[in-house]
Amino acid sequence: MGRKLLLAHENVPGIDRLDVYRAHGGYASVEKALKSMKPEDVVEEVKKSGLRGRGGAGFPTGLKWSFLAKPEGVPRYLVCNADESEPGTFKDRYLMEKIPHSLIEGMIVSSYALGSNTSYIYIRGEYFYVSRILEKAIQEAYEAGWLGKNILGTDYSLDLYVQVGAGAYICGEETALIESLEGKRGNPRIKPPFPAVAGLWGCPTVVNNVETIAAVAPIINMGGEEYAKIGIGKSTGTKLISASGHINKPGVYEIELGLPVEEFIYSDQYCGGIRNGKKLKAVVAGGSSVPILPADLILKTAKGEPRLMTYESLFDGGFQSGTMLGSGGFIVMDEDTSIVKNLWNFTRFYHHESCGQCSPCREGTGWMEKILHKFLEGTANLSDIDLLWDIQSKIEGKTICPLGDAAAWPVASAIRHFKQEFEEIAKSKKFKDVSHYERLHKPAMA
Amino acid sequence: MKVTIDGIEIDVPKGTTILQAARMIGKKVAPPAMCYYSKLKTTGGYCRTCIVKVTKASAQNPNPIPKPVASCRTEVADGMEVQNFTSQEVIEARKGVVEFLLINHPLDCPICDQAGECKLQDLGYEHGSAKTRYEFKRREYEMIDIGDKIKLHMNRCILCYRCVKLCDQLTDKRVHGVIHRGDAAEISTYIKNVIDNDFSGNVIDVCPVGALTDRTFRFKQRVWFTKPVDAKRNCDKCSGKVRLWLKGEEVLRVTARMDEWGEVEDFICNACRFEKKRKSDWTIEGPSKIDRHSVISQNHYEHLNELKVKAMKQQKALGFMPFDKRP
Amino acid sequence: MGAQIHGTLEFNAEKRKDIRFSEEALKEIEKIKSRYPQGKQKSALIPVLHIAQAENDGWLSPEVMDYVASLLNIQPIEVFEVASFYTMFNLKPVGKCVIEVCRTSSCWLLGAEDIIKYIEKKLGIKEGQTTPDGMFTLKTVECLGSCGTAPVMQVGASYHENLTFEKVDKILDKYRAEGRRRNYTDLDYENTK
């Protein structure tokens, strides 16, 4: 355990510069792909690798690429989704900031595979300074001939641009991202048609997450089959996990998929256990949208098997007792955390970020937030728990895009696993905030 | 392509949506639609009232589609089987959608010019619950005059986007649109702009609720006390085929003619709509065909009591409380 | 969400006449427009609005939006629709430094609420307000993607991470001493870990 493919050189001084990156094996995959492979060979290697989308949905990347329509005379586009906005997720920022060339390298190989001659990196507006880092790296790559016309003397040409967003979580949804890139409101499109058929400016488009694209470089270097040997079953390769919350060592960790959750939380190599000697209460394992699990269910499945950091193991038990790997935003909560208050915080987030196109999400997210706020005020009734349950069930699966589901699942899982917390407040008509910073998560601030 | 909706099979051309196929079968299986408008491109998909359950995706793929789909934006596949009114799940889900649409709606039906021909009233009556569970303050906006002919009453808007798409597709320069986002989203013009265009008045007809109303008709009369007749004039801008809403000899309002789905048959120009308010401007063709279920046809002066009972039922269905009884 | 403006905007035709971006900004805008295929220049709207905001004291007035529409050959309402959708665009005047404190998830778990209250007390303003001297505007924002170093705030292009009250003091004092405007588009960001 512990192989690193993306962050192997994270601590090399100057790794953000082309010369240093190159000295550590950078751009080898571009040479290999452009000089000795046909585009379809690259797609084939990615298929063999079993790489799955690292943005959250976990859809097989090779398969997604194979859906791309290729009508004659119509340009195709690759768009990198660097709109990382899922609460609890900060791995893409870390990767782009530390090793920007790893994304550019992946973009060149992936664009070549897909036949895109103009590709875009859509980065969230808040990461403006990261866009500067990327632009500088792109400039270096152009000057060294890795981008532009006839790369490495081949027929293949590629222009790569960075586009900034301006503050909208929903633009992480691929069709909203495309709309935003077209200079419009970030309203998700109604599908079909899917971007693979009609995406950016109506042309066939693939949208992939930063980490997904960066992983293409090591896959080409080592071969898809070798990559697939890392991990367990259909969870192949390595994954960047953003660890945050009440842990001793928050940060971005590259893990081999299959690592036991318990080891990830408690080992000094990773999170280093819970802060201040507290007990673990709950974990949101894959970014705010995935179901929250109490300590016992995140460490072991309902069947009593150790829970592993894989797509399958985390989902073991379905929505009853499982969760999802999602974007790998691993948020840890200690015993003092109020699940109700945390849920209100998440729900407020989804309310704020709803685009407002479809009625269940537009109206339902705000309604749930208001009801949850009653719990914080101590004015909620027991019937409000049932009402919350009913509202989330009427949002889930009824909306244009997955934001509705993302807003519903945290509510459903919090009620499913922590109902007594809601009931206590509703019965006592008192809300005691147990997570104030006075409880010394950060003693320096007291 | 053969598709079965609520047990009734129909053969439709490729590219037909489930909703269109259902409308071909008839009212007994057609889902309600608040945002879809067959006369305007890319409408639909937003309100979610037309959701249905696909129990069999196609002849090749007999699996159900796990989530309900928006029938207005989902094309049929050969051998597809769909449940609308026969699915309890759909009925429940639709009830949820109606509730969502109503939680921020002012329910000011008694003073709303759209009352009687409001699609949201019909929807609440036919598919909603008897009472609301929403206990918080509703969204409130001030009314805006978009020029001297159209009034925008944003409180009533359900963000169906029809008026935006209409101006995109029918007029040469769109000056209004949807601003902000989430439940703060609203219809707005840019800098007190008048929607000034020969066809802008059609936004009134496509608006399913009382958000965009005709200022020249404002508070003149309840629609069910007016008599609709189809009329015609020679117009160089539009077909000149309209519906006049009469009271005695007076033309209170001019609208486009509506089909059985409540959609405009031919869009009309602003001159016909706002300026031709004398009966002598028009050649009357005859009384308009109005849906029997509409309150407009329910009552032409004769059955006032019935109307009152129905209106009360409707208000009750919408969770409406008279102003003096509100807490 | 950004400043809420209901309905319509007040437009000043005289002010509109005076609007002109710097040569540098106009050059940058032309460069951005060249990234897209012919006829797809609307795609430049969001990057251009960032430049516009930096050119106009940190906010987008109706006159500036009208000017941007003319630069991209689109209708003003299309600019207004977009500007009001994204939270990083301010539709009302703001202070020289807009302090944006993350209030979501891990930042919330680790005391963002207290940081917000502390800044409110320190500056004597509430969230959404600007100090009377026009130096600071306080905003709360959703997840800034810096959860491992929570709590965090953004000022212009700079991220300030692992916040404590002492760090907030130091950072804000420095901004006040410098007294200059901070924009997202600044090249000289100074992140503090």
Short mmCIF file of N, CA, C and O in Angstrom, two decimals, chain A residues 284-364:
data_model
loop_
_atom_site.label_atom_id
_atom_site.label_comp_id
_atom_site.label_asym_id
_atom_site.label_seq_id
_atom_site.Cartn_x
_atom_site.Cartn_y
_atom_site.Cartn_z
N VAL A 284 -18.55 12.02 6.69
CA VAL A 284 -19.11 12.21 5.35
C VAL A 284 -17.96 11.88 4.41
O VAL A 284 -16.98 12.59 4.33
N ALA A 285 -18.06 10.74 3.73
CA ALA A 285 -16.87 10.16 3.12
C ALA A 285 -16.53 10.69 1.74
O ALA A 285 -15.39 10.57 1.29
N GLY A 286 -17.49 11.28 1.05
CA GLY A 286 -17.20 11.61 -0.35
C GLY A 286 -17.66 12.99 -0.77
O GLY A 286 -18.12 13.18 -1.89
N GLY A 287 -17.54 13.96 0.11
CA GLY A 287 -18.07 15.29 -0.19
C GLY A 287 -19.47 15.42 0.38
O GLY A 287 -20.16 14.42 0.59
N SER A 288 -19.92 16.65 0.62
CA SER A 288 -21.14 16.89 1.39
C SER A 288 -22.38 16.18 0.84
O SER A 288 -23.34 15.97 1.58
N SER A 289 -22.37 15.82 -0.43
CA SER A 289 -23.59 15.25 -1.02
C SER A 289 -23.87 13.81 -0.62
O SER A 289 -25.00 13.35 -0.73
N VAL A 290 -22.86 13.08 -0.19
CA VAL A 290 -23.07 11.65 0.05
C VAL A 290 -23.65 11.43 1.44
O VAL A 290 -23.51 12.28 2.32
N PRO A 291 -24.30 10.29 1.66
CA PRO A 291 -24.90 10.05 2.96
C PRO A 291 -23.86 10.07 4.10
O PRO A 291 -22.76 9.56 3.94
N ILE A 292 -24.26 10.66 5.20
CA ILE A 292 -23.41 10.68 6.39
C ILE A 292 -23.55 9.32 7.08
O ILE A 292 -24.64 8.74 7.10
N LEU A 293 -22.45 8.80 7.61
CA LEU A 293 -22.50 7.53 8.32
C LEU A 293 -21.97 7.70 9.74
O LEU A 293 -20.97 8.40 9.95
N PRO A 294 -22.61 7.04 10.70
CA PRO A 294 -22.08 7.06 12.07
C PRO A 294 -20.81 6.21 12.14
O PRO A 294 -20.54 5.39 11.25
N ALA A 295 -20.04 6.40 13.21
CA ALA A 295 -18.73 5.77 13.34
C ALA A 295 -18.78 4.27 13.06
O ALA A 295 -17.97 3.75 12.28
N ASP A 296 -19.72 3.57 13.69
CA ASP A 296 -19.72 2.11 13.52
C ASP A 296 -19.92 1.69 12.07
O ASP A 296 -19.30 0.75 11.59
N LEU A 297 -20.75 2.43 11.34
CA LEU A 297 -21.03 2.03 9.95
C LEU A 297 -19.97 2.51 8.96
O LEU A 297 -19.86 1.96 7.87
N ILE A 298 -19.18 3.49 9.34
CA ILE A 298 -18.12 3.89 8.40
C ILE A 298 -16.92 2.98 8.58
O ILE A 298 -16.18 2.71 7.62
N LEU A 299 -16.71 2.47 9.77
CA LEU A 299 -15.56 1.60 9.99
C LEU A 299 -15.85 0.17 9.53
O LEU A 299 -14.99 -0.52 9.02
N LYS A 300 -17.09 -0.27 9.75
CA LYS A 300 -17.47 -1.63 9.34
C LYS A 300 -18.81 -1.57 8.62
O LYS A 300 -19.68 -0.76 8.94
N THR A 301 -18.99 -2.46 7.66
CA THR A 301 -20.28 -2.53 6.97
C THR A 301 -21.31 -3.14 7.91
O THR A 301 -20.96 -3.67 8.97
N ALA A 302 -22.58 -3.09 7.49
CA ALA A 302 -23.64 -3.66 8.33
C ALA A 302 -23.41 -5.15 8.55
O ALA A 302 -23.85 -5.72 9.55
N LYS A 303 -22.69 -5.76 7.60
CA LYS A 303 -22.40 -7.19 7.74
C LYS A 303 -21.21 -7.43 8.67
O LYS A 303 -20.84 -8.58 8.92
N GLY A 304 -20.58 -6.37 9.12
CA GLY A 304 -19.47 -6.52 10.05
C GLY A 304 -18.11 -6.63 9.41
O GLY A 304 -17.10 -6.85 10.08
N GLU A 305 -18.07 -6.44 8.07
CA GLU A 305 -16.77 -6.48 7.40
C GLU A 305 -16.11 -5.11 7.46
O GLU A 305 -16.80 -4.10 7.45
N PRO A 306 -14.78 -5.11 7.49
CA PRO A 306 -14.11 -3.80 7.51
C PRO A 306 -14.45 -3.01 6.25
O PRO A 306 -14.44 -3.57 5.15
N ARG A 307 -14.77 -1.75 6.42
CA ARG A 307 -15.10 -0.89 5.29
C ARG A 307 -13.79 -0.45 4.63
O ARG A 307 -12.85 -0.06 5.31
N LEU A 308 -13.76 -0.53 3.29
CA LEU A 308 -12.56 -0.14 2.55
C LEU A 308 -12.81 1.13 1.75
O LEU A 308 -13.96 1.44 1.41
N MET A 309 -11.74 1.82 1.42
CA MET A 309 -11.87 2.99 0.56
C MET A 309 -11.94 2.53 -0.89
O MET A 309 -10.97 2.61 -1.65
N THR A 310 -13.12 2.02 -1.28
CA THR A 310 -13.38 1.69 -2.68
C THR A 310 -14.81 2.14 -2.99
O THR A 310 -15.61 2.36 -2.07
N TYR A 311 -15.10 2.26 -4.27
CA TYR A 311 -16.46 2.64 -4.68
C TYR A 311 -17.46 1.63 -4.13
O TYR A 311 -18.52 2.01 -3.63
N GLU A 312 -17.11 0.34 -4.21
CA GLU A 312 -18.06 -0.71 -3.85
C GLU A 312 -18.22 -0.85 -2.35
O GLU A 312 -19.33 -0.93 -1.83
N SER A 313 -17.10 -0.90 -1.64
CA SER A 313 -17.19 -1.13 -0.20
C SER A 313 -17.93 0.00 0.51
O SER A 313 -18.74 -0.22 1.40
N LEU A 314 -17.65 1.25 0.09
CA LEU A 314 -18.33 2.37 0.75
C LEU A 314 -19.82 2.35 0.46
O LEU A 314 -20.63 2.81 1.26
N PHE A 315 -20.20 1.78 -0.69
CA PHE A 315 -21.62 1.74 -1.03
C PHE A 315 -22.29 0.47 -0.49
O PHE A 315 -23.51 0.33 -0.60
N ASP A 316 -21.51 -0.41 0.11
CA ASP A 316 -22.06 -1.65 0.63
C ASP A 316 -23.20 -1.34 1.63
O ASP A 316 -23.03 -0.56 2.56
N GLY A 317 -24.34 -1.96 1.38
CA GLY A 317 -25.50 -1.67 2.22
C GLY A 317 -26.42 -0.64 1.60
O GLY A 317 -27.48 -0.32 2.13
N GLY A 318 -26.02 -0.10 0.43
CA GLY A 318 -26.86 0.87 -0.27
C GLY A 318 -27.14 2.09 0.60
O GLY A 318 -26.34 2.46 1.46
N PHE A 319 -28.30 2.68 0.38
CA PHE A 319 -28.63 3.88 1.15
C PHE A 319 -29.03 3.56 2.59
O PHE A 319 -29.09 4.44 3.43
N GLN A 320 -29.32 2.30 2.86
CA GLN A 320 -29.70 1.93 4.23
C GLN A 320 -28.53 2.08 5.19
O GLN A 320 -28.65 2.65 6.27
N SER A 321 -27.38 1.55 4.79
CA SER A 321 -26.25 1.56 5.73
C SER A 321 -24.93 1.91 5.06
O SER A 321 -23.88 1.83 5.68
N GLY A 322 -24.97 2.30 3.80
CA GLY A 322 -23.73 2.64 3.10
C GLY A 322 -23.68 4.09 2.70
O GLY A 322 -24.56 4.88 3.02
N THR A 323 -22.59 4.43 2.00
CA THR A 323 -22.45 5.79 1.49
C THR A 323 -21.74 5.71 0.14
O THR A 323 -21.87 4.69 -0.54
N MET A 324 -20.98 6.74 -0.23
CA MET A 324 -20.32 6.72 -1.54
C MET A 324 -18.94 7.34 -1.44
O MET A 324 -18.69 8.19 -0.58
N LEU A 325 -18.06 6.92 -2.35
CA LEU A 325 -16.72 7.49 -2.39
C LEU A 325 -16.76 8.92 -2.94
O LEU A 325 -15.95 9.77 -2.56
N GLY A 326 -17.73 9.16 -3.82
CA GLY A 326 -17.94 10.52 -4.35
C GLY A 326 -16.67 11.16 -4.85
O GLY A 326 -15.90 10.55 -5.59
N SER A 327 -16.45 12.39 -4.44
CA SER A 327 -15.27 13.14 -4.88
C SER A 327 -14.07 12.86 -3.99
O SER A 327 -12.99 13.39 -4.23
N GLY A 328 -14.28 12.08 -2.93
CA GLY A 328 -13.19 11.83 -1.99
C GLY A 328 -13.02 12.94 -0.97
O GLY A 328 -11.95 13.10 -0.40
N GLY A 329 -14.08 13.70 -0.76
CA GLY A 329 -14.04 14.75 0.28
C GLY A 329 -14.42 14.13 1.62
O GLY A 329 -15.59 13.93 1.90
N PHE A 330 -13.43 13.83 2.40
CA PHE A 330 -13.60 13.01 3.60
C PHE A 330 -13.69 13.93 4.83
O PHE A 330 -12.68 14.44 5.31
N ILE A 331 -14.91 14.14 5.31
CA ILE A 331 -15.13 15.09 6.42
C ILE A 331 -15.40 14.30 7.70
O ILE A 331 -16.35 13.51 7.76
N VAL A 332 -14.55 14.51 8.68
CA VAL A 332 -14.63 13.73 9.91
C VAL A 332 -15.22 14.58 11.04
O VAL A 332 -14.83 15.74 11.21
N MET A 333 -16.15 14.01 11.78
CA MET A 333 -16.79 14.75 12.88
C MET A 333 -16.59 14.02 14.19
O MET A 333 -16.81 12.81 14.28
N ASP A 334 -16.21 14.75 15.22
CA ASP A 334 -15.97 14.12 16.52
C ASP A 334 -17.25 14.07 17.35
O ASP A 334 -18.31 14.55 16.94
N GLU A 335 -17.12 13.50 18.53
CA GLU A 335 -18.29 13.22 19.37
C GLU A 335 -19.07 14.47 19.79
O GLU A 335 -20.23 14.39 20.15
N ASP A 336 -18.42 15.64 19.75
CA ASP A 336 -19.11 16.86 20.18
C ASP A 336 -19.93 17.51 19.07
O ASP A 336 -20.60 18.51 19.28
N THR A 337 -19.85 16.96 17.88
CA THR A 337 -20.50 17.60 16.74
C THR A 337 -22.02 17.44 16.79
O THR A 337 -22.51 16.34 17.07
N SER A 338 -22.73 18.51 16.51
CA SER A 338 -24.18 18.41 16.36
C SER A 338 -24.50 18.06 14.92
O SER A 338 -24.24 18.83 14.01
N ILE A 339 -25.05 16.88 14.74
CA ILE A 339 -25.40 16.44 13.39
C ILE A 339 -26.48 17.35 12.80
O ILE A 339 -26.47 17.67 11.62
N VAL A 340 -27.39 17.79 13.67
CA VAL A 340 -28.50 18.63 13.20
C VAL A 340 -27.96 19.96 12.67
O VAL A 340 -28.33 20.42 11.59
N LYS A 341 -27.04 20.55 13.41
CA LYS A 341 -26.51 21.84 12.98
C LYS A 341 -25.67 21.68 11.71
O LYS A 341 -25.73 22.52 10.80
N ASN A 342 -24.92 20.60 11.68
CA ASN A 342 -24.14 20.34 10.49
C ASN A 342 -25.04 20.15 9.27
O ASN A 342 -24.75 20.64 8.18
N LEU A 343 -26.14 19.44 9.49
CA LEU A 343 -27.07 19.22 8.39
C LEU A 343 -27.67 20.54 7.92
O LEU A 343 -27.82 20.79 6.72
N TRP A 344 -28.03 21.38 8.89
CA TRP A 344 -28.56 22.70 8.51
C TRP A 344 -27.55 23.44 7.64
O TRP A 344 -27.89 24.04 6.63
N ASN A 345 -26.27 23.35 8.03
CA ASN A 345 -25.21 24.01 7.27
C ASN A 345 -25.15 23.49 5.83
O ASN A 345 -25.07 24.26 4.88
N PHE A 346 -25.21 22.17 5.69
CA PHE A 346 -25.20 21.57 4.34
C PHE A 346 -26.44 22.01 3.55
O PHE A 346 -26.35 22.35 2.38
N THR A 347 -27.59 21.97 4.21
CA THR A 347 -28.84 22.26 3.51
C THR A 347 -28.87 23.73 3.08
O THR A 347 -29.34 24.06 1.99
N ARG A 348 -28.36 24.59 3.95
CA ARG A 348 -28.25 26.00 3.59
C ARG A 348 -27.40 26.15 2.32
O ARG A 348 -27.70 26.92 1.43
N PHE A 349 -26.33 25.36 2.29
CA PHE A 349 -25.45 25.37 1.12
C PHE A 349 -26.22 25.02 -0.17
O PHE A 349 -26.15 25.74 -1.17
N TYR A 350 -26.98 23.93 -0.12
CA TYR A 350 -27.69 23.51 -1.34
C TYR A 350 -28.78 24.51 -1.72
O TYR A 350 -29.04 24.75 -2.89
N HIS A 351 -29.41 25.08 -0.72
CA HIS A 351 -30.40 26.12 -0.98
C HIS A 351 -29.74 27.29 -1.71
O HIS A 351 -30.24 27.79 -2.71
N HIS A 352 -28.60 27.68 -1.20
CA HIS A 352 -27.88 28.81 -1.79
C HIS A 352 -27.39 28.51 -3.21
O HIS A 352 -27.29 29.40 -4.04
N GLU A 353 -27.10 27.25 -3.47
CA GLU A 353 -26.48 26.89 -4.75
C GLU A 353 -27.46 26.35 -5.79
O GLU A 353 -27.05 26.05 -6.90
N SER A 354 -28.71 26.19 -5.42
CA SER A 354 -29.69 25.73 -6.40
C SER A 354 -29.81 26.75 -7.53
O SER A 354 -29.88 27.94 -7.28
N CYS A 355 -29.81 26.27 -8.76
CA CYS A 355 -29.85 27.23 -9.87
C CYS A 355 -31.24 27.82 -10.03
O CYS A 355 -31.40 28.90 -10.57
N GLY A 356 -32.27 27.09 -9.57
CA GLY A 356 -33.62 27.63 -9.62
C GLY A 356 -34.42 27.25 -10.84
O GLY A 356 -35.53 27.73 -11.04
N GLN A 357 -33.87 26.38 -11.67
CA GLN A 357 -34.61 26.01 -12.88
C GLN A 357 -35.82 25.13 -12.57
O GLN A 357 -36.91 25.38 -13.03
N CYS A 358 -35.61 24.04 -11.84
CA CYS A 358 -36.74 23.13 -11.65
C CYS A 358 -37.32 23.26 -10.25
O CYS A 358 -36.60 23.49 -9.27
N SER A 359 -38.62 23.10 -10.17
CA SER A 359 -39.34 23.48 -8.96
C SER A 359 -38.99 22.67 -7.71
O SER A 359 -38.88 23.25 -6.63
N PRO A 360 -38.79 21.35 -7.79
CA PRO A 360 -38.53 20.64 -6.52
C PRO A 360 -37.27 21.14 -5.82
O PRO A 360 -37.27 21.33 -4.59
N CYS A 361 -36.22 21.38 -6.58
CA CYS A 361 -34.96 21.84 -5.99
C CYS A 361 -35.06 23.31 -5.59
O CYS A 361 -34.67 23.68 -4.49
N ARG A 362 -35.61 24.13 -6.47
CA ARG A 362 -35.70 25.56 -6.18
C ARG A 362 -36.47 25.82 -4.90
O ARG A 362 -36.05 26.59 -4.05
N GLU A 363 -37.62 25.17 -4.78
CA GLU A 363 -38.48 25.44 -3.63
C GLU A 363 -38.15 24.54 -2.45
O GLU A 363 -38.22 24.95 -1.30
N GLY A 364 -37.81 23.29 -2.74
CA GLY A 364 -37.64 22.31 -1.67
C GLY A 364 -36.40 22.53 -0.82
O GLY A 364 -36.42 22.34 0.40
#
